[in-house]
Amino acid sequence: MAARRGEVVTLQLGHYANCVGAHWWSLQEAELSQEPELCSDVLFRRGAETYTPRLISLDLKGSIRSLREEGCSDDNSSTRHCVPAWSGNVSVHREDPDHLQGEDRIPRDGHKGQCQALPSGGITEKSSTAPISSWVWSDILQTRLHPKSLCIVNSHSHEGGMDGLESFSQGEAMFKTQLEEVEDRLHFFTEECDYLQGFQLLCDIQGGFSAVGVRMAELLHDEYPGRGILSFGTCPAPPEEMDPCKAVYQLLNCILALGPLSSYSSLFCPLSVMSSLGRRSGSLTAFPHLLYNASLHYHSSAVLAVALNTLTVPYRMASSDFSMLHFAEMMTFSGRKILSASCSVPFPLRSSMCLPDALLPHLGAAPWCSVSPCTGDAAIFSQSVVFRGIPEPWHTSDLHARTRPPSTLHTCETEADVLQRYLSTLYPYTVNTSHVLGAPCTLGPSFPQFFSSYVTKDGFTTVKPQTEAAVVGQIPVLGALQTSSALHQMLCSLCDEASKMDVRQWLNFSTAAVEQDDFREAVDEVRSLAHHYCTREGNETDDSD
């Protein structure tokens, strides 16, 4: 059966992009039978006996342990897509994931536990050979992949060193060698679509995959005109001791990628728990009810996956009138094609609380936290907001007759009106669109249990901490995709820092066809993009360098 809203092809380029993708597909898998409001056929394809993501995943040698590159076959539905993630003894325990206890999951403190995730979502304890800090994304992937999905580049190594993929130019050269294979896989997935909405592109923008993302977006833009291309630049938080040379490379790669990615894409949104894309990562996003370790890819990519799962709802809803291209055009007027994302993970919601009561404490400021590398109070030009996790009986307030409503939110007749009224009150000069889903975000067995003791197993928050740790199976989420003036400061700060750099001092750039003049043009292009987010004349940053 064709997707009612049209099909979408997803591309994941780079290791951290695949970390986010692995969590995201596991969330999709957990929701398949529990989320009637979303059309899963938008992202999944139906084979003869399989149901697999319409996905192309590109990564380097050594980036996977437990995944077969050939995926699973339509003519053998019993073939598993995984093999054990380590070579030691394995003890198998089968149990309904909904009834797993806390000790059967990846530990709450994550960075201290010495456990290794198995493909089935179970844990083999006391494994000293593979602590959780060394996991790779294939260890937690719960979804079968099609044989055309996984593409491993053996000419470069995930471990870095001489075979690493550090610079933009190295990424361009690598993509040329993979172009024929990528095009073959791309044509396979697109040609079987009845109506192709467009593409979701997740790309690491701080390494050599930044160039792969640019060339991929250019290829999609040229070969599939009139289709939506929604690009998300993934950036992990750095380790505590960051190599200064690597930090410089990351800055240069970002500058070279931002302009072309925003140009070829319908919209581009950087995703990160960092507050800056410069050589210093700035502060890390703190969520009130998460005890996560931002430096662990396993943790931070899970947060970004929840955000992505929420932000992409508008063009995946079975009843929505939004196509991917319509959604992008609505968000990116006046040349503002770079967006930021924010999310409340989980949204603070008490059991049996109606939507107006849930939003009432946040009329002064929205409860979400940034999952894009920009900070500070900002003017919002346009935004798409999604709230999920309010069951239908609690969508509106049930006031008794002649009872004075606590707020105008309590007078609304539908859940859509409640959220729209809330947004227009908080952002009266913003173009607001909103969607409300009754079902919460369902978490699979491989999702980290990094929630505070104030979160129940159903994702609700309590006034007092619970005495026993709960295994949280679902959470309410409030997410927003925005064009805001905060992007002006983010882009200008990058340009100010990059304009002082000389690429001739950095071997991989100066010897790989990146000239200083080309780099300065890239800086100027990013600075011109920043001007679209300026709110007043005096807010411009002087480019004296």
Coordinates of C-alpha atoms in Angstrom, one line a residue:
M1 CA 0.0 0.0 0.0
A2 CA 1.4 3.4 -1.0
A3 CA 1.9 6.0 1.7
R4 CA -1.1 8.4 1.7
R5 CA 1.2 11.4 2.0
G6 CA 3.8 10.1 -0.4
E7 CA 7.0 8.2 0.3
V8 CA 10.2 9.6 1.8
V9 CA 13.8 8.3 1.4
T10 CA 16.2 8.8 4.3
L11 CA 20.0 9.1 4.0
Q12 CA 22.3 8.9 6.9
L13 CA 25.9 10.0 6.3
G14 CA 28.5 9.5 8.9
H15 CA 28.9 7.7 12.2
Y16 CA 27.0 10.1 14.5
A17 CA 24.3 10.6 12.0
N18 CA 23.8 6.8 12.0
C19 CA 23.8 6.9 15.9
V20 CA 20.9 9.3 15.7
G21 CA 19.3 7.2 13.0
A22 CA 19.7 3.9 14.9
H23 CA 17.7 5.4 17.8
W24 CA 15.2 7.0 15.5
W25 CA 14.4 3.8 13.6
S26 CA 14.1 2.0 16.9
L27 CA 11.6 4.6 18.0
Q28 CA 9.8 4.0 14.7
E29 CA 9.8 0.3 15.2
A30 CA 8.3 0.7 18.7
E31 CA 5.5 2.8 17.4
L32 CA 4.5 0.7 14.4
S33 CA 1.5 -0.9 16.1
Q34 CA 0.8 1.8 18.6
E35 CA 0.6 5.1 16.6
P36 CA -2.4 5.1 14.2
E37 CA -2.1 8.9 13.7
L38 CA 1.1 8.4 11.8
C39 CA 1.5 6.7 8.4
S40 CA 4.5 4.4 8.7
D41 CA 4.5 3.7 4.9
V42 CA 5.9 7.2 4.5
L43 CA 9.3 6.0 5.8
F44 CA 9.0 2.2 5.4
R45 CA 8.8 0.0 2.3
R46 CA 6.8 -3.2 2.0
G47 CA 8.7 -6.2 0.5
A48 CA 7.3 -9.6 -0.2
E49 CA 7.7 -10.6 3.5
T50 CA 9.6 -7.7 5.0
Y51 CA 8.9 -4.2 6.2
T52 CA 12.1 -2.2 6.1
P53 CA 13.1 1.5 6.2
R54 CA 13.5 3.3 2.9
L55 CA 17.1 4.1 3.9
I56 CA 20.6 4.5 2.6
S57 CA 23.2 4.5 5.4
L58 CA 26.8 5.5 4.6
D59 CA 29.7 4.9 7.1
L60 CA 33.4 3.9 7.3
K61 CA 35.2 0.7 7.9
G62 CA 35.1 -0.3 11.5
S63 CA 32.0 1.7 12.3
I64 CA 29.7 -1.4 12.8
R65 CA 30.1 -4.6 14.7
S66 CA 26.8 -6.4 14.8
L67 CA 25.2 -5.6 11.5
R68 CA 25.4 -7.6 8.3
E69 CA 26.2 -5.3 5.4
E70 CA 23.9 -7.3 3.1
G71 CA 20.9 -6.7 5.4
C72 CA 17.9 -9.0 5.1
S73 CA 16.2 -10.4 2.0
D74 CA 12.6 -10.3 0.9
D75 CA 12.7 -14.0 0.0
N76 CA 14.0 -15.0 3.5
S77 CA 12.1 -13.1 6.2
S78 CA 13.6 -15.3 8.9
T79 CA 17.1 -14.0 8.2
R80 CA 18.2 -11.8 11.1
H81 CA 20.0 -8.6 10.3
C82 CA 22.4 -8.9 13.2
V83 CA 25.1 -11.1 14.7
P84 CA 26.3 -10.9 18.3
A85 CA 28.2 -7.7 19.0
W86 CA 31.1 -9.5 20.8
S87 CA 32.9 -12.8 20.7
G88 CA 32.5 -13.9 24.3
N89 CA 29.9 -16.2 25.9
V90 CA 26.3 -15.1 25.4
S91 CA 23.4 -15.9 27.7
V92 CA 20.0 -15.5 26.0
H93 CA 16.9 -14.5 28.1
R94 CA 13.6 -13.9 26.3
E95 CA 11.0 -11.6 27.9
D96 CA 8.4 -9.2 26.8
P97 CA 10.2 -5.8 26.6
D98 CA 7.3 -4.0 28.3
H99 CA 8.1 -6.0 31.4
L100 CA 11.9 -5.6 31.5
Q101 CA 13.3 -4.6 34.8
G102 CA 15.8 -1.8 35.3
E103 CA 18.8 -4.1 35.6
D104 CA 18.0 -5.6 32.2
R105 CA 18.4 -2.3 30.4
I106 CA 21.5 -0.2 29.7
P107 CA 22.4 1.3 33.1
R108 CA 20.9 4.5 34.3
D109 CA 24.4 6.1 34.7
G110 CA 25.5 4.9 31.3
H111 CA 29.0 6.2 31.4
K112 CA 29.9 4.1 34.5
G113 CA 28.2 0.8 33.6
Q114 CA 30.3 -2.0 32.0
C115 CA 27.6 -3.5 29.9
Q116 CA 27.3 -4.2 26.2
A117 CA 24.1 -3.9 24.2
L118 CA 23.2 -6.9 22.2
P119 CA 21.2 -6.6 19.0
S120 CA 18.0 -7.9 20.6
G121 CA 18.1 -5.0 23.1
G122 CA 19.3 -7.3 26.0
I123 CA 22.5 -6.8 28.0
T124 CA 25.4 -9.1 28.7
E125 CA 26.7 -8.0 32.1
K126 CA 30.3 -7.8 33.3
S127 CA 31.7 -7.5 29.8
S128 CA 35.1 -5.8 30.4
T129 CA 36.0 -5.9 26.7
A130 CA 33.3 -3.5 25.5
P131 CA 32.1 -0.8 27.9
I132 CA 29.1 1.2 27.0
S133 CA 31.4 4.2 26.1
S134 CA 32.7 2.2 23.1
W135 CA 29.4 1.2 21.6
V136 CA 28.6 1.6 17.9
W137 CA 25.2 2.4 16.5
S138 CA 24.7 -1.1 15.1
D139 CA 24.6 -2.4 18.7
I140 CA 21.2 -0.9 19.4
L141 CA 19.5 -0.9 16.0
Q142 CA 16.2 -2.8 16.4
T143 CA 15.1 -2.5 12.8
R144 CA 15.9 -4.8 9.9
L145 CA 17.6 -3.2 7.0
H146 CA 17.1 -3.8 3.3
P147 CA 20.2 -5.2 1.4
K148 CA 20.5 -1.9 -0.5
S149 CA 20.6 0.2 2.7
L150 CA 24.0 -0.2 4.3
C151 CA 27.1 1.1 2.4
I152 CA 30.5 0.8 4.1
V153 CA 33.4 2.7 2.7
N154 CA 36.5 0.5 3.2
S155 CA 39.0 3.1 1.9
H156 CA 38.7 5.1 5.2
S157 CA 38.6 4.0 8.8
H158 CA 36.2 5.1 11.5
E159 CA 39.1 4.9 14.0
G160 CA 40.8 7.8 12.3
G161 CA 44.6 8.0 11.9
M162 CA 46.1 7.9 8.4
D163 CA 42.9 6.4 7.0
G164 CA 40.5 8.8 8.7
L165 CA 38.1 11.2 6.9
E166 CA 39.0 14.5 8.5
S167 CA 38.6 17.2 5.9
F168 CA 36.0 18.5 3.5
S169 CA 38.2 17.8 0.5
Q170 CA 38.8 14.2 1.6
G171 CA 35.0 13.8 1.8
E172 CA 34.6 15.1 -1.7
A173 CA 37.2 12.7 -3.1
M174 CA 35.6 9.8 -1.3
F175 CA 32.1 10.6 -2.6
K176 CA 33.4 10.5 -6.1
T177 CA 34.5 6.9 -5.6
Q178 CA 31.1 6.0 -4.1
L179 CA 28.9 7.9 -6.5
E180 CA 27.9 5.1 -8.8
E181 CA 27.0 2.8 -6.0
V182 CA 25.1 5.5 -4.1
E183 CA 23.1 6.4 -7.3
D184 CA 22.3 2.7 -7.8
R185 CA 20.8 2.4 -4.3
L186 CA 19.1 5.8 -4.6
H187 CA 17.4 4.8 -7.9
F188 CA 16.3 1.5 -6.4
F189 CA 14.4 3.2 -3.6
T190 CA 13.0 6.1 -5.6
E191 CA 11.8 4.2 -8.6
E192 CA 9.5 1.9 -6.6
C193 CA 7.7 4.9 -5.0
D194 CA 4.2 5.8 -6.2
Y195 CA 4.6 9.4 -5.1
L196 CA 8.0 10.5 -3.8
Q197 CA 7.6 13.4 -1.3
G198 CA 11.3 13.9 -0.9
F199 CA 14.3 13.1 1.2
Q200 CA 15.5 13.3 4.8
L201 CA 19.3 13.9 4.9
L202 CA 21.1 13.3 8.2
C203 CA 24.8 14.3 7.9
D204 CA 27.8 14.8 10.2
I205 CA 28.9 18.3 9.3
Q206 CA 32.1 18.6 11.4
G207 CA 34.2 15.9 9.6
G208 CA 34.8 14.8 6.0
F209 CA 31.2 13.7 5.7
S210 CA 30.3 17.4 5.5
A211 CA 31.4 17.3 1.9
V212 CA 29.5 14.0 1.3
G213 CA 26.3 15.8 2.6
V214 CA 26.8 18.7 0.3
R215 CA 27.4 16.6 -2.8
M216 CA 24.5 14.3 -1.9
A217 CA 22.1 17.3 -1.5
E218 CA 23.4 18.7 -4.8
L219 CA 22.7 15.3 -6.5
L220 CA 19.2 15.2 -5.0
H221 CA 18.5 18.8 -6.0
D222 CA 19.6 18.2 -9.6
E223 CA 18.0 14.8 -10.2
Y224 CA 14.7 15.2 -8.3
P225 CA 13.5 18.8 -8.9
G226 CA 10.3 19.7 -7.1
R227 CA 10.9 17.2 -4.2
G228 CA 11.5 18.3 -0.7
I229 CA 15.0 17.9 0.8
L230 CA 15.1 18.3 4.6
S231 CA 18.7 18.2 5.8
F232 CA 19.8 17.8 9.4
G233 CA 23.4 18.5 10.4
T234 CA 24.4 16.2 13.3
C235 CA 27.2 17.3 15.7
P236 CA 28.2 15.3 18.8
A237 CA 29.4 16.9 21.9
P238 CA 33.2 16.7 22.1
P239 CA 35.2 14.7 24.7
E240 CA 36.5 16.6 27.7
E241 CA 40.0 16.7 26.2
M242 CA 39.6 17.9 22.7
D243 CA 42.5 17.8 20.2
P244 CA 43.0 21.5 19.2
C245 CA 43.9 20.5 15.6
K246 CA 40.7 18.5 15.3
A247 CA 38.7 21.4 16.7
V248 CA 40.0 23.6 13.9
Y249 CA 39.2 21.0 11.2
Q250 CA 35.6 20.8 12.6
L251 CA 35.2 24.6 12.3
L252 CA 36.5 24.7 8.8
N253 CA 34.3 21.8 7.7
C254 CA 31.2 23.5 9.1
I255 CA 31.9 26.7 7.3
L256 CA 32.5 24.9 3.9
A257 CA 29.2 22.9 4.3
L258 CA 26.7 25.4 5.7
G259 CA 26.3 27.5 2.6
P260 CA 25.9 24.8 0.0
L261 CA 23.8 22.6 2.3
S262 CA 21.3 25.4 2.9
S263 CA 21.3 26.3 -0.8
Y264 CA 20.6 22.7 -2.2
S265 CA 18.2 21.8 0.6
S266 CA 14.6 22.9 1.1
L267 CA 15.6 23.6 4.7
F268 CA 18.7 22.8 6.9
C269 CA 18.7 22.4 10.6
P270 CA 21.8 21.6 12.7
L271 CA 21.2 19.2 15.6
S272 CA 23.4 19.1 18.7
V273 CA 23.3 19.3 22.4
M274 CA 26.2 21.8 22.2
S275 CA 25.6 25.6 22.2
S276 CA 28.2 26.4 19.6
L277 CA 29.8 24.9 16.4
G278 CA 33.0 26.8 16.9
R279 CA 36.3 25.4 18.4
R280 CA 34.7 25.7 21.9
S281 CA 31.5 23.8 22.2
G282 CA 30.1 26.2 24.8
S283 CA 27.5 25.0 27.3
L284 CA 25.7 21.7 27.0
T285 CA 21.9 21.5 27.0
A286 CA 20.5 20.5 30.3
F287 CA 17.0 18.9 30.5
P288 CA 15.2 19.1 33.8
H289 CA 14.2 15.4 33.9
L290 CA 17.2 13.8 32.1
L291 CA 20.3 12.5 33.9
Y292 CA 22.2 12.0 30.6
N293 CA 25.9 12.2 29.8
A294 CA 26.2 14.6 26.9
S295 CA 29.6 13.3 25.9
L296 CA 28.3 9.8 25.4
H297 CA 27.1 9.4 21.8
Y298 CA 24.7 6.7 23.0
H299 CA 22.9 9.3 25.2
S300 CA 23.1 12.5 23.2
S301 CA 22.0 10.8 19.9
A302 CA 18.9 9.3 21.8
V303 CA 17.9 12.9 22.8
L304 CA 18.3 14.1 19.2
A305 CA 16.4 11.1 17.9
V306 CA 13.4 11.9 20.1
A307 CA 13.5 15.5 18.7
L308 CA 13.7 14.3 15.1
N309 CA 10.9 11.9 15.7
T310 CA 8.7 14.7 16.9
L311 CA 9.7 17.5 14.4
T312 CA 9.0 15.3 11.4
V313 CA 5.4 14.5 12.4
P314 CA 3.7 17.1 10.1
Y315 CA 4.5 15.3 6.8
R316 CA 4.1 11.8 8.3
M317 CA 0.6 12.2 9.7
A318 CA -2.1 10.1 8.0
S319 CA -4.6 13.0 8.2
S320 CA -2.3 15.9 7.5
D321 CA -2.5 18.1 4.5
F322 CA 1.2 18.9 4.7
S323 CA 3.6 17.4 2.1
M324 CA 7.3 17.7 2.8
L325 CA 7.8 20.4 0.2
H326 CA 4.8 22.4 1.5
F327 CA 6.1 22.1 5.0
A328 CA 9.5 23.4 4.0
E329 CA 8.1 26.3 2.0
M330 CA 5.9 27.4 4.9
M331 CA 9.0 27.5 7.2
T332 CA 11.6 29.1 5.0
F333 CA 10.2 32.4 3.7
S334 CA 12.4 35.5 3.2
G335 CA 15.5 33.4 2.5
R336 CA 15.6 31.8 6.0
K337 CA 16.5 28.2 5.0
I338 CA 18.5 27.5 8.1
L339 CA 16.4 26.5 11.2
S340 CA 16.9 25.7 14.8
A341 CA 15.2 23.0 16.9
S342 CA 14.0 22.8 20.5
C343 CA 12.4 20.1 22.5
S344 CA 11.1 19.2 25.9
V345 CA 12.2 15.7 26.7
P346 CA 10.0 14.7 28.5
F347 CA 7.4 17.4 28.7
P348 CA 6.5 17.9 32.4
L349 CA 3.0 16.3 32.5
R350 CA 1.2 14.9 35.5
S351 CA -1.2 11.9 35.2
S352 CA -4.8 12.9 34.2
M353 CA -3.8 16.5 33.5
C354 CA -5.6 18.2 30.6
L355 CA -3.7 20.0 27.9
P356 CA -4.7 23.6 29.0
D357 CA -3.6 22.8 32.6
A358 CA -0.3 21.4 31.2
L359 CA 0.5 24.5 29.2
L360 CA -0.8 27.0 31.8
P361 CA 2.5 27.1 33.9
H362 CA 4.5 27.9 30.8
L363 CA 2.7 31.0 29.5
G364 CA 5.7 33.1 30.5
A365 CA 8.2 30.9 28.5
A366 CA 8.1 27.7 26.6
P367 CA 9.5 24.7 28.5
W368 CA 11.6 23.4 25.6
C369 CA 15.4 23.3 25.5
S370 CA 17.6 23.9 22.4
V371 CA 18.8 20.9 20.5
S372 CA 20.6 23.2 18.0
P373 CA 23.9 25.0 18.6
C374 CA 22.5 28.4 19.4
T375 CA 21.4 30.0 22.6
G376 CA 19.9 33.1 24.2
D377 CA 16.5 34.8 23.9
A378 CA 15.5 35.3 20.4
A379 CA 12.7 36.6 18.1
I380 CA 10.9 33.8 16.4
F381 CA 9.9 34.4 12.8
S382 CA 8.1 31.1 12.1
Q383 CA 7.8 27.8 13.8
S384 CA 6.2 24.4 13.6
V385 CA 5.3 22.9 17.0
V386 CA 4.3 19.3 17.8
F387 CA 2.9 18.1 21.1
R388 CA 2.5 14.4 21.6
G389 CA 1.4 12.4 24.6
I390 CA -2.0 13.9 25.6
P391 CA -4.7 11.2 25.5
E392 CA -8.0 12.3 23.9
P393 CA -10.0 12.6 27.1
W394 CA -7.6 15.2 28.3
H395 CA -7.3 17.3 25.2
T396 CA -9.5 20.2 26.5
S397 CA -10.7 21.4 29.9
D398 CA -13.9 20.0 31.3
L399 CA -15.1 23.0 33.3
H400 CA -18.3 22.9 35.3
A401 CA -21.1 25.3 34.3
R402 CA -20.7 28.9 35.5
T403 CA -17.1 28.2 36.5
R404 CA -14.6 30.9 35.6
P405 CA -11.9 29.5 33.3
P406 CA -8.3 29.9 34.7
S407 CA -7.2 31.1 31.2
T408 CA -8.3 31.5 27.6
L409 CA -6.7 28.1 27.0
H410 CA -9.5 26.5 29.0
T411 CA -12.2 28.0 26.7
C412 CA -10.9 26.2 23.5
E413 CA -13.0 23.5 22.0
T414 CA -10.3 21.3 20.4
E415 CA -6.7 20.3 21.2
A416 CA -5.5 22.1 18.1
D417 CA -7.1 25.3 19.2
V418 CA -5.5 25.0 22.7
L419 CA -2.0 24.7 21.3
Q420 CA -2.5 27.4 18.7
R421 CA -3.9 29.8 21.4
Y422 CA -0.9 29.0 23.6
L423 CA 1.6 29.8 20.8
S424 CA -0.2 33.0 19.7
T425 CA -0.1 34.2 23.3
L426 CA 3.5 33.4 23.7
Y427 CA 4.6 34.4 20.2
P428 CA 2.0 37.0 18.9
Y429 CA 4.1 38.1 15.9
T430 CA 5.2 34.6 14.8
V431 CA 3.8 32.4 12.0
N432 CA 2.8 29.4 14.1
T433 CA 1.7 26.0 12.9
S434 CA 0.9 23.2 15.3
H435 CA 0.0 19.5 15.6
V436 CA -1.2 17.5 18.6
L437 CA -0.9 13.7 18.8
G438 CA -2.6 11.7 21.5
A439 CA -0.1 8.9 21.6
P440 CA 3.3 9.6 23.4
C441 CA 6.7 8.8 22.0
T442 CA 7.1 5.1 22.6
L443 CA 10.6 4.0 23.7
G444 CA 12.1 0.7 22.6
P445 CA 14.1 -1.6 24.8
S446 CA 17.5 -0.2 23.6
F447 CA 16.6 3.4 24.6
P448 CA 18.8 4.6 27.5
Q449 CA 17.1 4.8 30.9
F450 CA 18.6 8.2 31.9
F451 CA 15.4 9.7 33.4
S452 CA 15.2 11.3 36.8
S453 CA 13.3 9.7 39.7
Y454 CA 10.5 12.1 39.1
V455 CA 9.5 10.4 35.8
T456 CA 7.1 7.4 36.0
K457 CA 7.1 4.4 33.8
D458 CA 4.3 6.0 31.7
G459 CA 6.4 9.2 31.2
F460 CA 4.4 11.4 33.6
T461 CA 6.2 13.6 36.2
T462 CA 5.5 13.5 39.9
V463 CA 5.8 16.1 42.6
K464 CA 7.9 13.8 44.8
P465 CA 10.7 11.5 43.7
Q466 CA 9.8 7.8 43.4
T467 CA 11.5 5.4 45.8
E468 CA 12.2 2.8 43.1
A469 CA 13.6 3.6 39.7
A470 CA 11.0 3.1 36.9
V471 CA 11.7 1.6 33.5
V472 CA 10.2 4.4 31.4
G473 CA 8.4 3.0 28.3
Q474 CA 6.9 6.2 26.8
I475 CA 7.1 10.0 27.3
P476 CA 5.2 13.1 26.3
V477 CA 7.2 15.4 24.1
L478 CA 6.9 19.0 22.9
G479 CA 9.1 20.0 20.0
A480 CA 9.6 23.1 17.8
L481 CA 11.4 23.7 14.5
Q482 CA 12.0 27.5 14.2
T483 CA 13.5 30.3 12.3
S484 CA 14.8 32.7 14.9
S485 CA 17.2 35.6 15.4
A486 CA 19.4 33.3 17.5
L487 CA 20.7 31.9 14.2
H488 CA 22.2 35.4 13.4
Q489 CA 24.5 35.2 16.4
M490 CA 25.4 31.6 15.7
L491 CA 26.3 32.1 12.1
C492 CA 28.2 35.4 12.7
S493 CA 30.2 33.9 15.5
L494 CA 31.3 31.1 13.2
C495 CA 32.3 33.6 10.6
D496 CA 34.2 35.8 13.0
E497 CA 36.2 32.8 14.2
A498 CA 36.7 31.3 10.8
S499 CA 37.8 34.6 9.1
K500 CA 40.9 34.5 11.3
M501 CA 41.9 31.1 10.0
D502 CA 44.5 30.4 7.3
V503 CA 43.8 27.0 5.6
R504 CA 47.3 26.9 4.3
Q505 CA 48.5 26.2 7.9
W506 CA 46.5 22.9 8.0
L507 CA 47.9 20.1 5.9
N508 CA 44.7 18.2 5.0
F509 CA 43.2 21.4 3.7
S510 CA 46.1 23.1 2.0
T511 CA 47.1 19.9 0.1
A512 CA 43.6 18.9 -0.9
A513 CA 42.4 21.6 -3.3
V514 CA 40.9 24.0 -0.7
E515 CA 42.4 27.4 -1.5
Q516 CA 42.3 30.4 0.9
D517 CA 40.2 32.4 -1.5
D518 CA 37.7 29.6 -1.8
F519 CA 37.5 29.4 2.0
R520 CA 37.0 33.2 2.3
E521 CA 34.1 32.9 -0.2
A522 CA 32.5 30.2 1.9
V523 CA 32.8 32.5 5.0
D524 CA 31.2 35.4 3.1
E525 CA 28.4 33.1 2.0
V526 CA 27.6 32.1 5.6
R527 CA 27.8 35.7 6.7
S528 CA 25.2 36.7 4.0
L529 CA 22.9 33.9 5.3
A530 CA 23.2 35.4 8.8
H531 CA 21.8 38.7 7.6
H532 CA 18.4 37.1 7.0
Y533 CA 18.0 36.6 10.7
C534 CA 18.9 40.1 11.8
T535 CA 16.1 41.9 13.6
R536 CA 17.5 45.5 13.4
E537 CA 20.1 47.5 11.6
G538 CA 22.5 47.7 14.5
N539 CA 22.5 44.0 14.9
E540 CA 24.9 43.4 12.1
T541 CA 28.3 42.1 12.9
D542 CA 31.3 44.1 11.5
D543 CA 33.4 42.0 9.3
S544 CA 36.6 43.9 9.8
D545 CA 38.7 40.8 9.3

